[in-house]
């Protein structure tokens, strides 16, 4: 299939492109390289373009006869979204609307959307199913929710079909060691912990030690990026076969605290990793753990990396080789 992958040079995007290529699909990456890296697109086409540029998008749909879209391109930092909501609404919503507009012009009516557990807001119970109320507490989560609502309305009016994948915390790196997590600036816990192990950072800050969790630090559900990538392929296959819209959580269903992540990284790297405890980061929730049983049941998705140790091991290999 000829698949436009917006944001395909980014972290989850590049891992998904690799998986698509392995399955003989034809991904065309559309990425403005603001966060992505051209080296992360291991092979296939890369169009350096922005979703704000409708003309460029049209050229791309025309030239490559796009059949379906996987939409990753977005800004994805919770704290930044609190400081600069205008940019988040513009990039994640307005630019996303440009994409949908051009899709409709070219009669492309299937999209897999990269959503987030940030759509839920404060969890009412420990593991969160897709049916959980949607009350995002930060602009990032709100942009993802708005785009899901837009997709639902476009389905009603224009018969657009979508699968929205709500990721919990993407982590780890491809086994090949060729691609991994490389944000600039880096704000995510696991890469920052590993940078500390490598001596690139003096210490790792723990944001908040007064949460209502067993060790008082935040709990997240870390899911391996290659497992996420595989879920996109399954979603794509379901979407093209069944032509019905759906929403799935993607996570391991296990939560680890910030302290547990640091402890695990110490064991793997055999480095001391100095901690500094600081205040809470704006927009952070105490605990986010997936109930991903629907994806296992209906997408037939089974994560390969079921332990935090294995996930951090793949990340460590990538960070050591790409300091
Ligand atoms: N975190 C931290 N120190 C850091 C970066 C992150 O304590 O330097 C915490 C953060 O507050 C959150 C968890 O680690 O509770 C995961 O944060 P990350 O930015 O990796 O992902 P998010 O859950 O925000 O998408």
CSV table of C-alpha atoms and ligand atoms in Angstrom, one decimal:
chain,number,residue,atom,x,y,z
A,1,UNK,CA,0.0,0.0,0.0
A,2,UNK,CA,1.1,3.6,-0.6
A,3,UNK,CA,1.1,5.2,2.8
A,4,UNK,CA,1.8,8.8,3.6
A,5,UNK,CA,3.5,8.9,7.0
A,6,UNK,CA,3.4,12.4,8.4
A,7,UNK,CA,6.1,12.7,11.1
A,8,UNK,CA,7.7,9.6,9.8
A,9,UNK,CA,11.2,10.8,10.6
A,10,UNK,CA,10.3,11.1,14.3
A,11,UNK,CA,10.7,8.6,17.1
A,12,UNK,CA,7.5,6.4,16.8
A,13,UNK,CA,7.2,7.4,13.1
A,14,UNK,CA,10.6,6.1,12.1
A,15,UNK,CA,10.1,2.8,13.9
A,16,UNK,CA,6.8,2.4,12.1
A,17,UNK,CA,8.3,3.2,8.7
A,18,UNK,CA,10.9,0.4,9.3
A,19,UNK,CA,8.1,-2.0,10.1
A,20,UNK,CA,6.1,-1.0,7.0
A,21,UNK,CA,9.1,-1.5,4.8
A,22,UNK,CA,9.7,-4.9,6.3
A,23,UNK,CA,6.1,-5.8,5.3
A,24,UNK,CA,6.5,-4.6,1.7
A,25,UNK,CA,4.4,-1.5,2.1
A,26,UNK,CA,5.5,1.7,0.4
A,27,UNK,CA,5.8,4.5,3.0
A,28,UNK,CA,6.2,8.1,1.9
A,29,UNK,CA,7.5,10.1,4.8
A,30,UNK,CA,6.3,13.7,5.0
A,31,UNK,CA,8.2,15.5,7.8
A,32,UNK,CA,9.4,19.1,8.3
A,33,UNK,CA,12.4,17.7,10.3
A,34,UNK,CA,11.7,20.1,13.1
A,35,UNK,CA,11.9,17.1,15.5
A,36,UNK,CA,12.6,14.3,13.1
A,37,UNK,CA,15.9,13.3,11.6
A,38,UNK,CA,16.5,12.4,7.9
A,39,UNK,CA,18.9,9.6,9.0
A,40,UNK,CA,16.0,8.0,10.9
A,41,UNK,CA,14.2,7.2,7.6
A,42,UNK,CA,16.2,4.1,6.9
A,43,UNK,CA,15.0,3.8,3.3
A,44,UNK,CA,12.0,4.8,1.1
A,45,UNK,CA,10.9,8.3,0.2
A,46,UNK,CA,11.3,11.4,2.4
A,47,UNK,CA,9.5,14.6,1.5
A,48,UNK,CA,10.7,17.5,3.6
A,49,UNK,CA,7.5,19.4,4.0
A,50,UNK,CA,5.3,21.1,6.5
A,51,UNK,CA,1.6,20.3,7.1
A,52,UNK,CA,1.0,24.1,7.1
A,53,UNK,CA,1.9,24.0,3.4
A,54,UNK,CA,-1.2,22.6,1.6
A,55,UNK,CA,0.3,23.0,-1.8
A,56,UNK,CA,3.3,20.8,-0.9
A,57,UNK,CA,0.8,18.2,0.5
A,58,UNK,CA,-1.2,18.3,-2.7
A,59,UNK,CA,1.9,17.7,-4.8
A,60,UNK,CA,2.7,14.7,-2.6
A,61,UNK,CA,-0.7,13.1,-2.8
A,62,UNK,CA,-0.7,13.6,-6.5
A,63,UNK,CA,2.8,12.3,-7.2
A,64,UNK,CA,2.7,9.3,-5.0
A,65,UNK,CA,-1.0,8.3,-5.4
A,66,UNK,CA,-1.4,8.0,-1.6
A,67,UNK,CA,-4.0,5.4,-0.5
A,68,UNK,CA,-3.9,5.8,3.3
A,69,UNK,CA,-2.3,8.1,5.9
A,70,UNK,CA,-0.6,7.4,9.2
A,71,UNK,CA,-0.5,10.7,11.0
A,72,UNK,CA,2.3,11.2,13.6
A,73,UNK,CA,3.4,14.8,12.9
A,74,UNK,CA,2.6,16.8,16.0
A,75,UNK,CA,4.2,18.6,18.9
A,76,UNK,CA,4.3,16.3,21.9
A,77,UNK,CA,5.6,17.9,25.1
A,78,UNK,CA,3.1,18.3,27.9
A,79,UNK,CA,5.0,21.1,29.8
A,80,UNK,CA,5.7,23.0,26.6
A,81,UNK,CA,2.0,22.8,25.7
A,82,UNK,CA,1.1,24.4,29.0
A,83,UNK,CA,3.5,27.3,28.3
A,84,UNK,CA,2.7,27.7,24.6
A,85,UNK,CA,-0.9,26.4,24.0
A,86,UNK,CA,-1.2,28.6,20.9
A,87,UNK,CA,1.5,26.7,19.1
A,88,UNK,CA,0.0,23.3,20.2
A,89,UNK,CA,-3.5,24.1,18.8
A,90,UNK,CA,-2.0,25.5,15.6
A,91,UNK,CA,0.4,22.6,15.0
A,92,UNK,CA,-1.7,19.7,16.2
A,93,UNK,CA,-5.2,20.9,15.2
A,94,UNK,CA,-4.9,23.5,12.5
A,95,UNK,CA,-2.1,21.7,10.6
A,96,UNK,CA,-4.0,18.4,11.1
A,97,UNK,CA,-7.0,20.0,9.5
A,98,UNK,CA,-4.9,20.9,6.5
A,99,UNK,CA,-4.0,17.2,6.1
A,100,UNK,CA,-7.6,16.1,6.3
A,101,UNK,CA,-8.6,18.7,3.8
A,102,UNK,CA,-6.1,17.5,1.2
A,103,UNK,CA,-7.0,13.9,2.0
A,104,UNK,CA,-10.6,14.6,1.1
A,105,UNK,CA,-9.6,16.5,-2.1
A,106,UNK,CA,-7.8,13.3,-3.2
A,107,UNK,CA,-10.5,10.9,-2.0
A,108,UNK,CA,-8.2,9.4,0.6
A,109,UNK,CA,-10.5,8.4,3.5
A,110,UNK,CA,-8.4,6.2,5.8
A,111,UNK,CA,-6.2,7.4,8.5
A,112,UNK,CA,-4.3,5.9,11.5
A,113,UNK,CA,-3.9,8.7,14.1
A,114,UNK,CA,-1.2,8.9,16.7
A,115,UNK,CA,-3.2,9.9,19.9
A,116,UNK,CA,-2.2,9.8,23.5
A,117,UNK,CA,-3.3,8.7,27.0
A,118,UNK,CA,-3.2,12.4,27.8
A,119,UNK,CA,-6.8,12.5,26.5
A,120,UNK,CA,-8.0,10.9,29.7
A,121,UNK,CA,-6.9,13.4,32.3
A,122,UNK,CA,-7.0,12.3,36.0
A,123,UNK,CA,-7.7,8.6,36.1
A,124,UNK,CA,-10.8,7.4,37.9
A,125,UNK,CA,-9.2,4.0,38.4
A,126,UNK,CA,-5.8,2.4,38.2
A,127,UNK,CA,-5.8,1.0,34.7
A,128,UNK,CA,-7.6,3.1,32.1
A,129,UNK,CA,-9.8,1.5,29.4
A,130,UNK,CA,-10.8,3.4,26.2
A,131,UNK,CA,-14.3,4.0,27.7
A,132,UNK,CA,-12.8,6.1,30.5
A,133,UNK,CA,-14.1,9.8,30.6
A,134,UNK,CA,-12.1,12.2,28.5
A,135,UNK,CA,-11.0,15.2,30.5
A,136,UNK,CA,-7.4,16.2,29.5
A,137,UNK,CA,-5.7,18.5,32.0
A,138,UNK,CA,-3.1,20.0,29.6
A,139,UNK,CA,-3.3,21.5,26.1
A,140,UNK,CA,-1.3,18.7,24.6
A,141,UNK,CA,-3.9,16.2,25.6
A,142,UNK,CA,-6.7,18.5,24.6
A,143,UNK,CA,-5.2,18.8,21.0
A,144,UNK,CA,-5.2,15.0,20.7
A,145,UNK,CA,-8.8,14.8,22.0
A,146,UNK,CA,-10.0,17.6,19.6
A,147,UNK,CA,-8.4,15.8,16.7
A,148,UNK,CA,-10.1,12.5,17.6
A,149,UNK,CA,-13.5,14.4,17.8
A,150,UNK,CA,-12.8,16.0,14.4
A,151,UNK,CA,-12.1,12.5,12.9
A,152,UNK,CA,-15.4,11.3,14.3
A,153,UNK,CA,-17.3,14.2,12.7
A,154,UNK,CA,-15.4,13.6,9.4
A,155,UNK,CA,-16.5,10.0,9.5
A,156,UNK,CA,-20.1,11.1,10.0
A,157,UNK,CA,-20.1,13.7,7.2
A,158,UNK,CA,-17.5,12.5,4.8
A,159,UNK,CA,-17.2,8.7,5.5
A,160,UNK,CA,-13.6,9.1,6.6
A,161,UNK,CA,-12.5,6.0,8.6
A,162,UNK,CA,-9.9,6.2,11.3
A,163,UNK,CA,-8.1,4.2,13.9
A,164,UNK,CA,-6.9,6.3,16.8
A,165,UNK,CA,-4.1,4.8,18.8
A,166,UNK,CA,-3.7,6.2,22.3
A,167,UNK,CA,-0.1,5.5,23.4
A,168,UNK,CA,1.0,5.5,26.9
A,169,UNK,CA,4.8,6.2,27.3
A,170,UNK,CA,6.8,5.2,24.2
A,171,UNK,CA,10.3,4.0,25.2
A,172,UNK,CA,13.2,1.9,24.0
A,173,UNK,CA,14.9,1.6,20.6
A,174,UNK,CA,14.9,-0.7,17.6
A,175,UNK,CA,16.9,-3.9,18.0
A,176,UNK,CA,19.1,-3.0,15.0
A,177,UNK,CA,20.6,-0.1,17.0
A,178,UNK,CA,20.1,2.1,13.9
A,179,UNK,CA,17.2,4.2,15.2
A,180,UNK,CA,16.1,5.3,18.6
A,181,UNK,CA,14.8,8.2,20.7
A,182,UNK,CA,16.4,11.5,19.9
A,183,UNK,CA,14.4,14.6,20.8
A,184,UNK,CA,15.8,18.0,20.8
A,185,UNK,CA,15.4,19.3,23.5
A,186,UNK,CA,15.1,16.0,25.3
A,187,UNK,CA,12.5,16.1,28.0
A,188,UNK,CA,11.6,12.4,28.4
A,189,UNK,CA,12.6,10.5,31.5
A,190,UNK,CA,14.3,7.4,30.1
A,191,UNK,CA,16.7,9.2,27.6
A,192,UNK,CA,17.5,11.7,30.3
A,193,UNK,CA,18.3,9.0,32.8
A,194,UNK,CA,20.6,7.3,30.3
A,195,UNK,CA,22.3,10.6,29.3
A,196,UNK,CA,23.0,11.0,33.0
A,197,UNK,CA,24.5,7.4,33.0
A,198,UNK,CA,26.7,8.5,30.1
A,199,UNK,CA,27.9,11.6,32.0
A,200,UNK,CA,26.2,14.0,29.5
A,201,UNK,CA,24.1,15.3,32.4
A,202,UNK,CA,25.3,15.7,36.0
A,203,UNK,CA,22.1,14.4,37.5
A,204,UNK,CA,18.5,13.4,36.8
A,205,UNK,CA,15.9,15.6,38.3
A,206,UNK,CA,12.8,13.8,39.8
A,207,UNK,CA,9.9,16.1,39.2
A,208,UNK,CA,7.7,15.8,42.3
A,209,UNK,CA,8.2,13.6,45.3
A,210,UNK,CA,4.8,14.3,46.9
A,211,UNK,CA,2.4,12.4,44.6
A,212,UNK,CA,-0.1,10.0,46.1
A,213,UNK,CA,1.8,6.9,44.8
A,214,UNK,CA,3.7,4.3,46.8
A,215,UNK,CA,7.1,6.0,46.5
A,216,UNK,CA,5.6,9.5,46.0
A,217,UNK,CA,6.9,9.8,42.4
A,218,UNK,CA,4.8,9.6,39.2
A,219,UNK,CA,3.9,6.3,37.6
A,220,UNK,CA,3.8,5.6,33.9
A,221,UNK,CA,3.2,2.7,31.6
A,222,UNK,CA,6.3,2.4,29.4
A,223,UNK,CA,5.7,0.6,26.1
A,224,UNK,CA,8.4,-0.4,23.6
A,225,UNK,CA,8.5,1.7,20.5
A,226,UNK,CA,8.7,-1.4,18.2
A,227,UNK,CA,5.6,-2.8,19.8
A,228,UNK,CA,3.9,0.5,19.1
A,229,UNK,CA,5.1,0.3,15.5
A,230,UNK,CA,3.7,-3.2,15.1
A,231,UNK,CA,0.3,-2.0,16.4
A,232,UNK,CA,0.2,0.6,13.6
A,233,UNK,CA,0.6,-2.2,11.0
A,234,UNK,CA,-2.2,-4.2,12.7
A,235,UNK,CA,-4.4,-1.0,12.8
A,236,UNK,CA,-3.7,-0.3,9.1
A,237,UNK,CA,-4.6,-3.9,8.1
A,238,UNK,CA,-7.8,-3.7,10.2
A,239,UNK,CA,-8.8,-0.4,8.7
A,240,UNK,CA,-8.3,-1.5,5.1
A,241,UNK,CA,-10.0,-4.8,5.7
A,242,UNK,CA,-13.0,-3.8,7.8
A,243,UNK,CA,-13.3,-0.1,6.9
A,244,UNK,CA,-14.6,0.7,10.4
A,245,UNK,CA,-13.3,3.3,12.8
A,246,UNK,CA,-12.0,2.5,16.2
A,247,UNK,CA,-9.9,3.6,19.2
A,248,UNK,CA,-7.3,1.5,21.0
A,249,UNK,CA,-5.0,2.1,24.0
A,250,UNK,CA,-1.4,0.9,23.6
A,251,UNK,CA,0.5,0.1,26.8
A,252,UNK,CA,1.8,-2.8,28.8
A,253,UNK,CA,-0.8,-2.5,31.6
A,254,UNK,CA,2.0,-2.2,34.1
A,255,UNK,CA,3.1,1.0,35.8
A,256,UNK,CA,6.6,2.0,37.0
A,257,UNK,CA,7.5,5.0,39.2
A,258,UNK,CA,10.2,7.5,38.3
A,259,UNK,CA,12.3,6.0,41.1
A,260,UNK,CA,11.8,2.5,39.7
A,261,UNK,CA,12.9,3.6,36.2
A,262,UNK,CA,16.1,5.2,37.6
A,263,UNK,CA,16.8,2.1,39.8
A,264,UNK,CA,16.4,-0.2,36.7
A,265,UNK,CA,18.6,2.0,34.6
A,266,UNK,CA,21.3,1.9,37.4
A,267,UNK,CA,21.2,-1.9,37.3
A,268,UNK,CA,21.5,-2.1,33.5
A,269,UNK,CA,24.1,0.6,33.0
A,270,UNK,CA,26.0,-0.2,36.2
A,271,UNK,CA,26.4,3.6,36.7
A,272,UNK,CA,25.5,5.4,39.9
A,273,UNK,CA,23.1,8.0,38.2
A,274,UNK,CA,22.8,10.9,40.6
A,275,UNK,CA,19.3,12.1,41.6
A,276,UNK,CA,18.1,15.6,42.4
A,277,UNK,CA,14.6,15.9,43.8
A,278,UNK,CA,12.7,19.0,42.5
A,279,UNK,CA,9.1,20.2,42.4
A,280,UNK,CA,6.3,18.9,40.2
A,281,UNK,CA,6.3,19.7,36.4
A,282,UNK,CA,3.3,21.5,35.2
A,283,UNK,CA,0.7,19.4,33.5
A,284,UNK,CA,1.9,16.0,34.9
A,285,UNK,CA,-0.5,13.4,36.3
A,286,UNK,CA,0.4,11.1,39.2
A,287,UNK,CA,-0.4,7.8,37.5
A,288,UNK,CA,-1.1,6.7,33.9
A,289,UNK,CA,-1.5,2.9,33.3
A,290,UNK,CA,-3.2,1.4,30.3
A,291,UNK,CA,-5.9,-1.2,30.1
A,292,UNK,CA,-4.8,-2.3,26.6
A,293,UNK,CA,-6.9,-5.5,26.6
A,294,UNK,CA,-9.0,-4.2,23.7
A,295,UNK,CA,-5.9,-3.9,21.4
A,296,UNK,CA,-4.8,-7.4,22.4
A,297,UNK,CA,-8.3,-8.8,21.7
A,298,UNK,CA,-9.3,-6.9,18.6
A,299,UNK,CA,-6.1,-6.0,16.9
A,300,UNK,CA,-4.4,-9.3,17.9
A,301,UNK,CA,-1.6,-7.1,19.3
A,302,UNK,CA,0.8,-8.7,21.8
A,303,UNK,CA,3.8,-6.6,23.0
A,304,UNK,CA,7.1,-8.5,22.7
A,305,UNK,CA,8.8,-6.4,25.4
A,306,UNK,CA,6.9,-7.1,28.6
A,307,UNK,CA,9.6,-6.0,31.1
A,308,UNK,CA,10.9,-2.5,31.8
A,309,UNK,CA,14.5,-4.0,32.0
A,310,UNK,CA,14.3,-5.2,28.4
A,311,UNK,CA,12.9,-1.9,27.2
A,312,UNK,CA,15.6,0.1,28.9
A,313,UNK,CA,18.3,-2.3,27.7
A,314,UNK,CA,17.4,-1.5,24.0
A,315,UNK,CA,17.4,2.3,24.8
A,316,UNK,CA,20.8,1.9,26.6
A,317,UNK,CA,22.3,0.2,23.5
A,318,UNK,CA,21.1,3.0,21.3
A,319,UNK,CA,22.3,5.8,23.7
A,320,UNK,CA,25.8,4.2,24.1
A,321,UNK,CA,26.2,3.9,20.3
A,322,UNK,CA,24.8,7.3,19.5
A,323,UNK,CA,26.1,9.6,22.3
B,1,LIG,N1,10.3,13.0,34.7
B,1,LIG,C1,11.2,13.4,35.7
B,1,LIG,N2,12.4,13.9,35.4
B,1,LIG,C2,12.7,14.2,34.1
B,1,LIG,C3,11.8,13.9,33.1
B,1,LIG,C4,10.6,13.3,33.4
B,1,LIG,O1,10.9,13.1,36.9
B,1,LIG,O2,13.8,14.8,33.9
B,1,LIG,C5,9.0,12.4,35.1
B,1,LIG,C6,7.8,13.2,34.7
B,1,LIG,O3,7.4,14.1,35.7
B,1,LIG,C7,6.8,12.1,34.4
B,1,LIG,C8,7.6,10.9,34.0
B,1,LIG,O4,8.9,11.2,34.4
B,1,LIG,O5,6.1,11.8,35.7
B,1,LIG,C9,7.5,10.6,32.6
B,1,LIG,O6,7.8,11.8,31.9
B,1,LIG,P1,8.1,11.8,30.3
B,1,LIG,O7,8.4,13.3,30.0
B,1,LIG,O8,9.1,10.8,30.0
B,1,LIG,O9,6.7,11.4,29.7
B,1,LIG,P2,5.3,12.0,29.8
B,1,LIG,O10,4.6,11.1,30.8
B,1,LIG,O11,5.3,13.4,30.3
B,1,LIG,O12,4.7,11.9,28.4
